[in-house]
Amino acid sequence: MDQIIVRGGAPLSGAIPIAGAKNACLALMPATLLSEEPLTLTNAPRLSDIATMTELLASLGAEVSSLQDGKVLAMSSHDLNNHTAEYDIVRKMRASILVLGPMLARDGHAVVSLPGGCAIGARPVDLHLKALEALGAELDLREGYVHAKAPGGLKGAVVEFPFVSVGATENVLMAATLAKGTSVIKNAAREPEIVDLARCLRAMGAQIEGEGTSEITVQGVDRLHGATHPVVTDRIELGTYMLAPAITGGEVLLEGGRMDLVGAFAEKLDQAGISVTEEPGGLRVARKNGRVRAVDVVTEPFPGFPTDLQAQMMALLCTAEGKSVLEEKIFENRFMHAPELMRMGAAIDVHGGTATVTGVDRLKGAPVMATDLRASVSLILAGLAAEGETVVSRVYHLDRGYERVEEKLGACGAQIERVKAS
Ligand code: UD1
């Protein structure tokens, strides 16, 4: 199993290209199931989660060709010959539940394994299921699978979420495009990935209004056609690499970065004393003088501070001047990186959903273990700032969401390499 070895201390300078968004791509790929005509995605990221979604779609009978070294995904769902998403694939990745709405909308039946828990919490899918029931789906939960039927087709309805869910909004948005009549999704997620999905569906002929606000209206159509769609920039990869020069000092241009994707996060960096400026080529991040200042962070749905950047922000705050309080409001168990950071000398106190970080002068390299995707990259960031060598194990988590980390950081002067563990 691979390990990543980081030797800390070097300030970074240079440019890092930001890939297409993993989370957008994982919602856009199942959209192919809505149409018999081809859907092509450009600017796709090259990640193991994308390979898992490819495997899932192929198991349903869709064709997915990876072109141009994986940056283009050409998909066709002309002949869907299986409507069961098996546990063996779904358990690897929760986003697999996103095939449920499209299959049901197009063919009136689908069977999808329930994903089960994951490292960062219980993460149920009840909101997905209730929303599809509101559109007229009949659901039966048996032996770990959701058996869904809509014999007469789905029907437009008002779906009001009790709280914001990105995935449930995506599932019902896709399903509603082929439902009879009008659907209104209230308390919808406003994430850029939702906006990107709506744009792609519109390019396929869907009638959608209001994406990016909390109320999305969908006028169902009889069929969707083919389209080509570029995947939006990955705001989480962007935010992660914005933290690299913030942690080490130096200056880096994040190519393709946009302020509107990371507004709340950039504001926190500003408060911490990091300069972020937007220019035609992307976002430029620099830390020139002195120690980072402590800041408090509360994770929220977009446009708030993203939970997917909480672990990485904690890595920065470990060496800030003063005490920072991080409150995790989206997932109940998302501080597993804290004990690993403490092995590197960080002073962190976790109580329930709140972590208090007291900045120390310097972190020290140590062997650490990745526990989930974002936690793993937070350990790499911490390693960049630490004295000596940090060895991160279980980096398969990292490969789910970051392409070529060692190359991207290495090109800016970081001392980082991937080795095969004996
Ligand atoms: C998506 C992202 C993930 C990110 C999260 C929050 C993808 C592939 N993943 O995950 O990286 O961390 O948004 O920004 O896009 N919930 C329920 N019932 C449901 C659905 C969700 O209780 O049916 C809860 C979850 O457990 C969580 C909260 O709602 O506490 C928000 O989750 P949600 O927005 O649905 O996250 P995902 O779509 O799974």
Tab-separated table of C-alpha atoms and ligand atoms in Angstrom:
chain	number	residue	atom	x	y	z
A	1	MET	CA	0.000	0.000	0.000
A	2	ASP	CA	1.345	3.427	-0.915
A	3	GLN	CA	2.567	5.984	1.581
A	4	ILE	CA	3.267	9.664	1.117
A	5	ILE	CA	6.411	11.087	2.648
A	6	VAL	CA	6.599	14.838	3.245
A	7	ARG	CA	9.649	16.739	4.452
A	8	GLY	CA	8.468	20.048	5.847
A	9	GLY	CA	9.851	23.519	5.940
A	10	ALA	CA	10.156	24.650	2.322
A	11	PRO	CA	8.084	27.711	1.340
A	12	LEU	CA	6.086	27.121	-1.838
A	13	SER	CA	6.041	29.139	-5.016
A	14	GLY	CA	4.622	28.456	-8.455
A	15	ALA	CA	1.293	27.467	-9.975
A	16	ILE	CA	-1.105	24.572	-9.374
A	17	PRO	CA	-3.799	23.664	-11.928
A	18	ILE	CA	-7.158	22.863	-10.323
A	19	ALA	CA	-9.106	19.927	-11.758
A	20	GLY	CA	-12.824	19.504	-12.419
A	21	ALA	CA	-14.900	18.867	-9.307
A	22	LYS	CA	-15.121	15.288	-8.074
A	23	ASN	CA	-18.453	15.918	-6.385
A	24	ALA	CA	-19.927	17.593	-9.466
A	25	CYS	CA	-18.710	14.783	-11.720
A	26	LEU	CA	-20.196	12.111	-9.443
A	27	ALA	CA	-23.630	13.732	-9.874
A	28	LEU	CA	-23.206	14.488	-13.584
A	29	MET	CA	-22.262	10.925	-14.519
A	30	PRO	CA	-25.591	9.360	-13.388
A	31	ALA	CA	-27.381	12.000	-15.493
A	32	THR	CA	-26.424	9.836	-18.478
A	33	LEU	CA	-29.056	7.357	-17.256
A	34	LEU	CA	-31.779	9.918	-18.038
A	35	SER	CA	-31.292	9.801	-21.796
A	36	GLU	CA	-30.756	7.274	-24.566
A	37	GLU	CA	-28.461	9.750	-26.315
A	38	PRO	CA	-24.775	10.233	-25.408
A	39	LEU	CA	-23.623	12.553	-22.631
A	40	THR	CA	-20.007	13.722	-22.731
A	41	LEU	CA	-18.265	15.379	-19.794
A	42	THR	CA	-15.096	17.391	-20.326
A	43	ASN	CA	-12.714	18.611	-17.598
A	44	ALA	CA	-13.352	15.412	-15.627
A	45	PRO	CA	-10.978	14.706	-12.732
A	46	ARG	CA	-8.903	11.497	-12.745
A	47	LEU	CA	-9.765	9.877	-9.459
A	48	SER	CA	-10.624	6.485	-8.044
A	49	ASP	CA	-14.151	7.684	-7.109
A	50	ILE	CA	-14.751	8.419	-10.802
A	51	ALA	CA	-13.535	4.907	-11.637
A	52	THR	CA	-16.019	3.533	-9.082
A	53	MET	CA	-18.917	5.469	-10.648
A	54	THR	CA	-17.753	4.239	-14.081
A	55	GLU	CA	-17.874	0.668	-12.777
A	56	LEU	CA	-21.354	1.215	-11.343
A	57	LEU	CA	-22.762	2.717	-14.561
A	58	ALA	CA	-21.170	-0.078	-16.614
A	59	SER	CA	-22.803	-2.660	-14.324
A	60	LEU	CA	-26.167	-1.148	-15.298
A	61	GLY	CA	-25.404	-1.474	-18.996
A	62	ALA	CA	-24.184	2.059	-19.709
A	63	GLU	CA	-21.069	2.551	-21.809
A	64	VAL	CA	-18.459	4.863	-20.347
A	65	SER	CA	-15.304	5.613	-22.333
A	66	SER	CA	-12.485	7.481	-20.716
A	67	LEU	CA	-10.762	9.636	-23.365
A	68	GLN	CA	-7.872	12.095	-23.393
A	69	ASP	CA	-6.159	10.482	-20.433
A	70	GLY	CA	-9.387	10.461	-18.421
A	71	LYS	CA	-10.233	14.144	-18.848
A	72	VAL	CA	-13.168	13.357	-21.124
A	73	LEU	CA	-15.885	10.860	-20.225
A	74	ALA	CA	-18.045	9.816	-23.151
A	75	MET	CA	-21.140	8.024	-21.853
A	76	SER	CA	-24.113	6.340	-23.431
A	77	SER	CA	-27.061	4.666	-21.747
A	78	HIS	CA	-28.695	3.438	-24.909
A	79	ASP	CA	-29.129	-0.106	-23.668
A	80	LEU	CA	-29.649	-0.261	-19.944
A	81	ASN	CA	-29.953	-3.968	-19.262
A	82	ASN	CA	-29.760	-4.080	-15.474
A	83	HIS	CA	-31.556	-1.909	-12.945
A	84	THR	CA	-29.839	-3.149	-9.796
A	85	ALA	CA	-26.962	-1.244	-8.189
A	86	GLU	CA	-25.188	-3.941	-6.189
A	87	TYR	CA	-23.921	-3.568	-2.623
A	88	ASP	CA	-20.368	-4.480	-3.639
A	89	ILE	CA	-20.026	-1.250	-5.595
A	90	VAL	CA	-22.386	1.008	-3.609
A	91	ARG	CA	-20.595	0.285	-0.294
A	92	LYS	CA	-17.385	1.734	-1.762
A	93	MET	CA	-18.954	5.105	-2.435
A	94	ARG	CA	-22.083	6.730	-1.065
A	95	ALA	CA	-22.636	8.862	-4.154
A	96	SER	CA	-23.781	5.609	-5.822
A	97	ILE	CA	-27.270	6.369	-4.471
A	98	LEU	CA	-27.456	9.047	-7.201
A	99	VAL	CA	-28.325	6.412	-9.822
A	100	LEU	CA	-31.673	5.798	-8.087
A	101	GLY	CA	-33.555	8.933	-9.199
A	102	PRO	CA	-32.459	8.820	-12.855
A	103	MET	CA	-33.164	5.089	-13.365
A	104	LEU	CA	-36.550	5.387	-11.731
A	105	ALA	CA	-37.451	8.467	-13.769
A	106	ARG	CA	-36.473	6.915	-17.071
A	107	ASP	CA	-37.659	3.325	-16.731
A	108	GLY	CA	-40.066	3.344	-13.769
A	109	HIS	CA	-38.089	0.873	-11.679
A	110	ALA	CA	-34.738	0.556	-9.904
A	111	VAL	CA	-33.113	-1.432	-7.124
A	112	VAL	CA	-30.225	0.208	-5.272
A	113	SER	CA	-28.290	-1.076	-2.291
A	114	LEU	CA	-28.358	1.116	0.809
A	115	PRO	CA	-24.864	2.559	1.245
A	116	GLY	CA	-24.425	1.912	4.978
A	117	GLY	CA	-22.379	4.101	7.332
A	118	CYS	CA	-19.034	5.682	6.695
A	119	ALA	CA	-16.096	6.999	8.680
A	120	ILE	CA	-17.526	10.481	9.172
A	121	GLY	CA	-20.957	9.480	10.467
A	122	ALA	CA	-24.145	7.500	9.967
A	123	ARG	CA	-25.081	9.431	6.813
A	124	PRO	CA	-28.577	8.089	6.128
A	125	VAL	CA	-30.335	8.470	2.754
A	126	ASP	CA	-33.849	9.039	4.155
A	127	LEU	CA	-34.150	12.470	2.517
A	128	HIS	CA	-33.421	10.982	-0.916
A	129	LEU	CA	-36.097	8.358	-0.396
A	130	LYS	CA	-38.757	10.720	0.986
A	131	ALA	CA	-38.208	13.140	-1.896
A	132	LEU	CA	-38.647	10.382	-4.482
A	133	GLU	CA	-41.774	9.164	-2.659
A	134	ALA	CA	-43.153	12.691	-2.925
A	135	LEU	CA	-42.768	12.333	-6.719
A	136	GLY	CA	-44.918	9.193	-6.555
A	137	ALA	CA	-42.297	6.465	-6.211
A	138	GLU	CA	-43.280	3.321	-4.309
A	139	LEU	CA	-40.394	2.175	-2.178
A	140	ASP	CA	-39.781	-1.062	-0.387
A	141	LEU	CA	-36.688	-1.652	1.762
A	142	ARG	CA	-35.681	-5.325	1.741
A	143	GLU	CA	-32.418	-7.102	2.565
A	144	GLY	CA	-30.360	-3.922	2.450
A	145	TYR	CA	-31.758	-2.768	-0.871
A	146	VAL	CA	-34.257	-0.065	-1.876
A	147	HIS	CA	-36.729	-1.516	-4.381
A	148	ALA	CA	-38.298	1.437	-6.173
A	149	LYS	CA	-41.187	1.482	-8.605
A	150	ALA	CA	-43.165	4.164	-10.419
A	151	PRO	CA	-45.422	2.171	-12.746
A	152	GLY	CA	-47.225	5.159	-14.239
A	153	GLY	CA	-44.091	7.334	-14.196
A	154	LEU	CA	-43.080	9.968	-11.636
A	155	LYS	CA	-45.316	12.982	-11.045
A	156	GLY	CA	-44.233	16.534	-10.307
A	157	ALA	CA	-44.716	17.636	-6.672
A	158	VAL	CA	-43.544	20.061	-4.027
A	159	VAL	CA	-40.587	18.582	-2.148
A	160	GLU	CA	-39.565	20.451	0.985
A	161	PHE	CA	-36.384	19.308	2.718
A	162	PRO	CA	-36.244	19.644	6.532
A	163	PHE	CA	-32.530	20.507	6.187
A	164	VAL	CA	-30.128	20.944	3.309
A	165	SER	CA	-28.777	17.838	1.586
A	166	VAL	CA	-26.570	18.090	-1.480
A	167	GLY	CA	-27.098	14.503	-2.614
A	168	ALA	CA	-30.857	14.430	-2.014
A	169	THR	CA	-31.257	17.686	-3.960
A	170	GLU	CA	-29.284	16.164	-6.858
A	171	ASN	CA	-31.262	12.914	-6.851
A	172	VAL	CA	-34.672	14.578	-6.887
A	173	LEU	CA	-33.555	17.252	-9.369
A	174	MET	CA	-32.569	14.567	-11.871
A	175	ALA	CA	-35.746	12.564	-11.254
A	176	ALA	CA	-37.973	15.631	-11.628
A	177	THR	CA	-36.655	16.409	-15.122
A	178	LEU	CA	-38.662	13.463	-16.517
A	179	ALA	CA	-41.647	13.618	-14.106
A	180	LYS	CA	-45.077	14.655	-15.395
A	181	GLY	CA	-45.796	18.272	-14.468
A	182	THR	CA	-44.031	20.768	-12.245
A	183	SER	CA	-41.817	20.031	-9.248
A	184	VAL	CA	-40.696	22.599	-6.718
A	185	ILE	CA	-37.699	21.717	-4.532
A	186	LYS	CA	-37.739	23.832	-1.368
A	187	ASN	CA	-34.770	24.241	0.978
A	188	ALA	CA	-32.644	22.945	-1.903
A	189	ALA	CA	-28.853	22.836	-1.587
A	190	ARG	CA	-27.169	25.815	-3.262
A	191	GLU	CA	-23.719	24.304	-3.824
A	192	PRO	CA	-21.899	25.097	-7.108
A	193	GLU	CA	-22.140	21.365	-7.912
A	194	ILE	CA	-25.958	21.686	-7.937
A	195	VAL	CA	-25.716	24.660	-10.296
A	196	ASP	CA	-23.393	22.654	-12.533
A	197	LEU	CA	-25.777	19.687	-12.593
A	198	ALA	CA	-28.726	21.944	-13.445
A	199	ARG	CA	-26.737	23.491	-16.304
A	200	CYS	CA	-25.892	20.085	-17.700
A	201	LEU	CA	-29.498	18.884	-17.418
A	202	ARG	CA	-30.655	22.063	-19.171
A	203	ALA	CA	-28.172	21.373	-21.977
A	204	MET	CA	-29.873	17.955	-22.227
A	205	GLY	CA	-33.260	19.656	-22.666
A	206	ALA	CA	-34.514	19.860	-19.075
A	207	GLN	CA	-36.540	22.864	-17.934
A	208	ILE	CA	-35.083	24.093	-14.664
A	209	GLU	CA	-35.131	27.444	-12.899
A	210	GLY	CA	-33.729	28.696	-9.611
A	211	GLU	CA	-30.585	26.562	-9.211
A	212	GLY	CA	-28.160	28.273	-6.828
A	213	THR	CA	-31.103	29.480	-4.709
A	214	SER	CA	-33.048	27.502	-2.087
A	215	GLU	CA	-35.997	26.969	-4.411
A	216	ILE	CA	-35.598	25.084	-7.678
A	217	THR	CA	-38.508	24.672	-10.083
A	218	VAL	CA	-38.495	21.867	-12.643
A	219	GLN	CA	-40.987	21.510	-15.464
A	220	GLY	CA	-40.918	17.852	-16.480
A	221	VAL	CA	-40.293	16.960	-20.152
A	222	ASP	CA	-40.973	13.709	-22.057
A	223	ARG	CA	-37.371	13.001	-22.912
A	224	LEU	CA	-33.851	14.378	-22.596
A	225	HIS	CA	-31.298	14.413	-25.394
A	226	GLY	CA	-27.504	14.210	-25.610
A	227	ALA	CA	-25.113	16.998	-24.593
A	228	THR	CA	-21.497	17.889	-23.896
A	229	HIS	CA	-20.789	19.602	-20.605
A	230	PRO	CA	-17.588	20.872	-18.906
A	231	VAL	CA	-17.318	19.932	-15.210
A	232	VAL	CA	-17.054	22.964	-12.890
A	233	THR	CA	-13.750	23.635	-11.066
A	234	ASP	CA	-13.245	21.662	-7.850
A	235	ARG	CA	-13.690	24.212	-5.048
A	236	ILE	CA	-12.484	21.731	-2.429
A	237	GLU	CA	-9.275	20.924	-4.303
A	238	LEU	CA	-8.928	24.686	-4.826
A	239	GLY	CA	-9.359	25.457	-1.119
A	240	THR	CA	-6.990	22.651	-0.148
A	241	TYR	CA	-4.181	23.990	-2.331
A	242	MET	CA	-4.904	27.566	-1.219
A	243	LEU	CA	-3.902	26.336	2.221
A	244	ALA	CA	-0.514	25.029	1.040
A	245	PRO	CA	1.256	28.430	0.703
A	246	ALA	CA	-0.786	29.666	3.678
A	247	ILE	CA	0.824	26.938	5.798
A	248	THR	CA	4.364	27.028	4.423
A	249	GLY	CA	4.687	30.692	3.475
A	250	GLY	CA	5.333	31.719	-0.127
A	251	GLU	CA	3.022	32.484	-3.031
A	252	VAL	CA	1.068	30.187	-5.360
A	253	LEU	CA	-1.333	30.767	-8.260
A	254	LEU	CA	-4.275	28.346	-8.253
A	255	GLU	CA	-5.050	28.078	-11.947
A	256	GLY	CA	-8.748	28.133	-12.781
A	257	GLY	CA	-9.668	29.179	-9.223
A	258	ARG	CA	-12.617	31.554	-8.746
A	259	MET	CA	-13.522	33.597	-5.705
A	260	ASP	CA	-17.265	32.875	-6.049
A	261	LEU	CA	-16.511	29.184	-5.412
A	262	VAL	CA	-14.689	29.786	-2.115
A	263	GLY	CA	-16.033	33.090	-0.747
A	264	ALA	CA	-16.586	32.148	2.928
A	265	PHE	CA	-13.349	30.180	3.034
A	266	ALA	CA	-11.279	33.021	1.494
A	267	GLU	CA	-12.769	35.387	4.065
A	268	LYS	CA	-11.429	33.188	6.880
A	269	LEU	CA	-7.998	33.088	5.240
A	270	ASP	CA	-8.071	36.865	5.072
A	271	GLN	CA	-8.876	37.046	8.791
A	272	ALA	CA	-5.976	34.685	9.446
A	273	GLY	CA	-3.633	37.069	7.632
A	274	ILE	CA	-3.349	35.308	4.274
A	275	SER	CA	-3.710	37.341	1.097
A	276	VAL	CA	-6.060	35.983	-1.588
A	277	THR	CA	-6.488	37.886	-4.850
A	278	GLU	CA	-8.445	37.032	-7.960
A	279	GLU	CA	-6.790	37.496	-11.342
A	280	PRO	CA	-7.689	36.367	-14.863
A	281	GLY	CA	-5.714	33.092	-14.547
A	282	GLY	CA	-7.071	32.116	-11.129
A	283	LEU	CA	-6.575	32.879	-7.438
A	284	ARG	CA	-3.223	34.009	-6.043
A	285	VAL	CA	-2.525	33.146	-2.422
A	286	ALA	CA	0.393	34.524	-0.460
A	287	ARG	CA	1.635	34.535	3.096
A	288	LYS	CA	4.473	36.917	3.513
A	289	ASN	CA	4.810	38.189	7.021
A	290	GLY	CA	4.653	36.528	10.388
A	291	ARG	CA	2.506	33.868	11.953
A	292	VAL	CA	-1.028	33.062	10.924
A	293	ARG	CA	-3.698	34.414	13.295
A	294	ALA	CA	-6.271	32.169	14.987
A	295	VAL	CA	-9.821	32.263	13.555
A	296	ASP	CA	-13.080	30.563	14.499
A	297	VAL	CA	-14.842	28.422	11.910
A	298	VAL	CA	-18.369	27.004	11.709
A	299	THR	CA	-19.128	24.594	8.863
A	300	GLU	CA	-22.376	25.193	6.992
A	301	PRO	CA	-24.032	24.386	3.681
A	302	PHE	CA	-22.924	26.610	0.759
A	303	PRO	CA	-22.373	29.583	0.742
A	304	GLY	CA	-21.024	28.947	4.270
A	305	PHE	CA	-17.658	27.430	5.181
A	306	PRO	CA	-17.521	23.921	3.649
A	307	THR	CA	-17.233	20.870	5.888
A	308	ASP	CA	-14.951	19.392	3.225
A	309	LEU	CA	-12.322	22.048	4.071
A	310	GLN	CA	-12.589	21.795	7.860
A	311	ALA	CA	-9.793	19.242	8.341
A	312	GLN	CA	-7.396	21.165	6.099
A	313	MET	CA	-8.221	24.463	7.854
A	314	MET	CA	-7.494	22.781	11.180
A	315	ALA	CA	-4.023	21.865	9.893
A	316	LEU	CA	-3.385	25.571	9.226
A	317	LEU	CA	-4.693	26.674	12.610
A	318	CYS	CA	-2.431	24.219	14.483
A	319	THR	CA	0.423	26.724	14.151
A	320	ALA	CA	-1.630	29.934	14.331
A	321	GLU	CA	-1.116	32.524	17.024
A	322	GLY	CA	-3.893	32.067	19.593
A	323	LYS	CA	-6.884	29.795	20.077
A	324	SER	CA	-9.265	28.796	17.254
A	325	VAL	CA	-12.628	27.126	17.712
A	326	LEU	CA	-13.886	24.900	14.889
A	327	GLU	CA	-17.508	23.845	15.008
A	328	GLU	CA	-18.597	20.967	12.726
A	329	LYS	CA	-22.297	21.286	11.968
A	330	ILE	CA	-22.730	18.955	8.979
A	331	PHE	CA	-21.299	15.610	10.088
A	332	GLU	CA	-21.303	14.239	13.631
A	333	ASN	CA	-17.927	12.525	13.600
A	334	ARG	CA	-15.572	14.544	11.504
A	335	PHE	CA	-12.578	15.203	13.748
A	336	MET	CA	-10.665	11.934	13.291
A	337	HIS	CA	-7.768	13.946	11.894
A	338	ALA	CA	-7.372	15.696	15.294
A	339	PRO	CA	-5.627	12.800	17.102
A	340	GLU	CA	-3.331	12.341	14.087
A	341	LEU	CA	-2.438	16.049	14.095
A	342	MET	CA	-1.794	15.752	17.842
A	343	ARG	CA	0.790	13.057	17.085
A	344	MET	CA	2.584	15.839	15.214
A	345	GLY	CA	2.553	18.106	18.284
A	346	ALA	CA	-0.736	19.981	17.736
A	347	ALA	CA	-2.748	21.062	20.799
A	348	ILE	CA	-6.387	20.176	20.075
A	349	ASP	CA	-9.277	19.588	22.428
A	350	VAL	CA	-12.329	17.899	20.918
A	351	HIS	CA	-15.733	18.016	22.646
A	352	GLY	CA	-18.604	16.660	20.588
A	353	GLY	CA	-18.906	18.775	17.473
A	354	THR	CA	-16.388	21.403	18.614
A	355	ALA	CA	-12.602	21.382	18.410
A	356	THR	CA	-10.459	24.000	20.138
A	357	VAL	CA	-7.030	24.392	18.608
A	358	THR	CA	-4.313	26.207	20.532
A	359	GLY	CA	-1.595	27.216	18.100
A	360	VAL	CA	1.921	25.858	18.719
A	361	ASP	CA	5.132	27.338	17.272
A	362	ARG	CA	5.987	24.332	15.155
A	363	LEU	CA	4.591	20.906	14.275
A	364	LYS	CA	6.937	17.921	14.209
A	365	GLY	CA	6.946	15.206	11.546
A	366	ALA	CA	5.544	11.819	12.582
A	367	PRO	CA	4.068	8.660	11.086
A	368	VAL	CA	0.316	9.290	10.729
A	369	MET	CA	-2.683	7.525	9.266
A	370	ALA	CA	-5.283	8.861	6.852
A	371	THR	CA	-8.813	8.137	8.095
A	372	ASP	CA	-10.856	9.678	5.283
A	373	LEU	CA	-10.406	11.683	2.135
A	374	ARG	CA	-10.166	15.219	3.513
A	375	ALA	CA	-8.408	14.103	6.707
A	376	SER	CA	-5.654	12.539	4.605
A	377	VAL	CA	-4.840	15.752	2.774
A	378	SER	CA	-4.904	17.719	6.038
A	379	LEU	CA	-2.057	15.499	7.254
A	380	ILE	CA	-0.079	16.244	4.099
A	381	LEU	CA	-0.624	19.976	4.625
A	382	ALA	CA	0.477	19.654	8.250
A	383	GLY	CA	3.540	17.721	7.058
A	384	LEU	CA	4.488	20.621	4.767
A	385	ALA	CA	4.663	22.885	7.809
A	386	ALA	CA	6.315	20.391	10.176
A	387	GLU	CA	9.924	19.986	11.154
A	388	GLY	CA	11.312	16.709	9.792
A	389	GLU	CA	9.567	13.861	8.032
A	390	THR	CA	5.878	12.955	8.025
A	391	VAL	CA	4.824	9.580	6.660
A	392	VAL	CA	1.129	9.357	5.754
A	393	SER	CA	-0.265	5.823	5.437
A	394	ARG	CA	-3.562	4.601	3.971
A	395	VAL	CA	-3.357	7.104	1.130
A	396	TYR	CA	-5.983	5.229	-0.880
A	397	HIS	CA	-8.388	7.657	0.800
A	398	LEU	CA	-6.457	10.488	-0.813
A	399	ASP	CA	-6.629	8.969	-4.288
A	400	ARG	CA	-10.428	9.093	-4.127
A	401	GLY	CA	-10.388	12.868	-4.366
A	402	TYR	CA	-6.994	14.331	-5.298
A	403	GLU	CA	-5.193	13.631	-8.561
A	404	ARG	CA	-1.381	13.689	-8.539
A	405	VAL	CA	-0.995	15.468	-5.170
A	406	GLU	CA	2.731	14.837	-5.033
A	407	GLU	CA	3.256	16.234	-8.547
A	408	LYS	CA	1.117	19.332	-7.968
A	409	LEU	CA	2.793	20.228	-4.667
A	410	GLY	CA	6.224	19.048	-5.825
A	411	ALA	CA	6.097	21.462	-8.780
A	412	CYS	CA	5.865	24.337	-6.271
A	413	GLY	CA	8.929	23.214	-4.322
A	414	ALA	CA	7.376	20.901	-1.730
A	415	GLN	CA	9.483	17.913	-0.727
A	416	ILE	CA	6.946	15.160	-1.157
A	417	GLU	CA	7.070	11.680	-2.620
A	418	ARG	CA	4.912	8.604	-2.917
A	419	VAL	CA	6.502	5.297	-1.977
A	420	LYS	CA	5.303	1.718	-2.014
A	421	ALA	CA	5.187	0.540	1.591
A	422	SER	CA	6.977	-2.748	2.198
B	1	UD1	C1	-21.981	15.834	-0.291
B	1	UD1	C2	-20.525	15.725	-0.715
B	1	UD1	C3	-19.625	15.672	0.507
B	1	UD1	C4	-19.894	16.845	1.429
B	1	UD1	C5	-21.388	16.958	1.756
B	1	UD1	C6	-21.729	18.201	2.555
B	1	UD1	C7	-20.712	14.509	-2.791
B	1	UD1	C8	-20.432	13.252	-3.536
B	1	UD1	N1	-20.356	14.515	-1.507
B	1	UD1	O1	-22.267	14.636	0.427
B	1	UD1	O2	-18.262	15.692	0.059
B	1	UD1	O3	-19.165	16.693	2.628
B	1	UD1	O4	-22.154	16.982	0.528
B	1	UD1	O5	-21.322	19.336	1.877
B	1	UD1	O6	-21.185	15.475	-3.348
B	1	UD1	N2	-28.453	13.495	5.583
B	1	UD1	C9	-29.505	12.804	6.143
B	1	UD1	N3	-30.353	12.133	5.325
B	1	UD1	C10	-30.187	12.101	3.965
B	1	UD1	C11	-29.109	12.814	3.399
B	1	UD1	C12	-28.256	13.499	4.231
B	1	UD1	O7	-29.674	12.805	7.364
B	1	UD1	O8	-30.983	11.461	3.278
B	1	UD1	C13	-27.520	14.248	6.442
B	1	UD1	C14	-26.074	13.755	6.362
B	1	UD1	O9	-25.835	12.676	7.221
B	1	UD1	C15	-25.311	15.004	6.757
B	1	UD1	C16	-26.172	16.131	6.162
B	1	UD1	O10	-27.452	15.569	5.953
B	1	UD1	O11	-25.276	15.128	8.156
B	1	UD1	C17	-25.678	16.712	4.865
B	1	UD1	O12	-25.379	15.670	3.966
B	1	UD1	P1	-25.478	15.818	2.389
B	1	UD1	O13	-25.499	17.267	2.028
B	1	UD1	O14	-26.565	14.951	1.900
B	1	UD1	O15	-24.081	15.202	1.951
B	1	UD1	P2	-23.806	14.259	0.720
B	1	UD1	O16	-24.631	14.623	-0.436
B	1	UD1	O17	-23.774	12.828	1.182
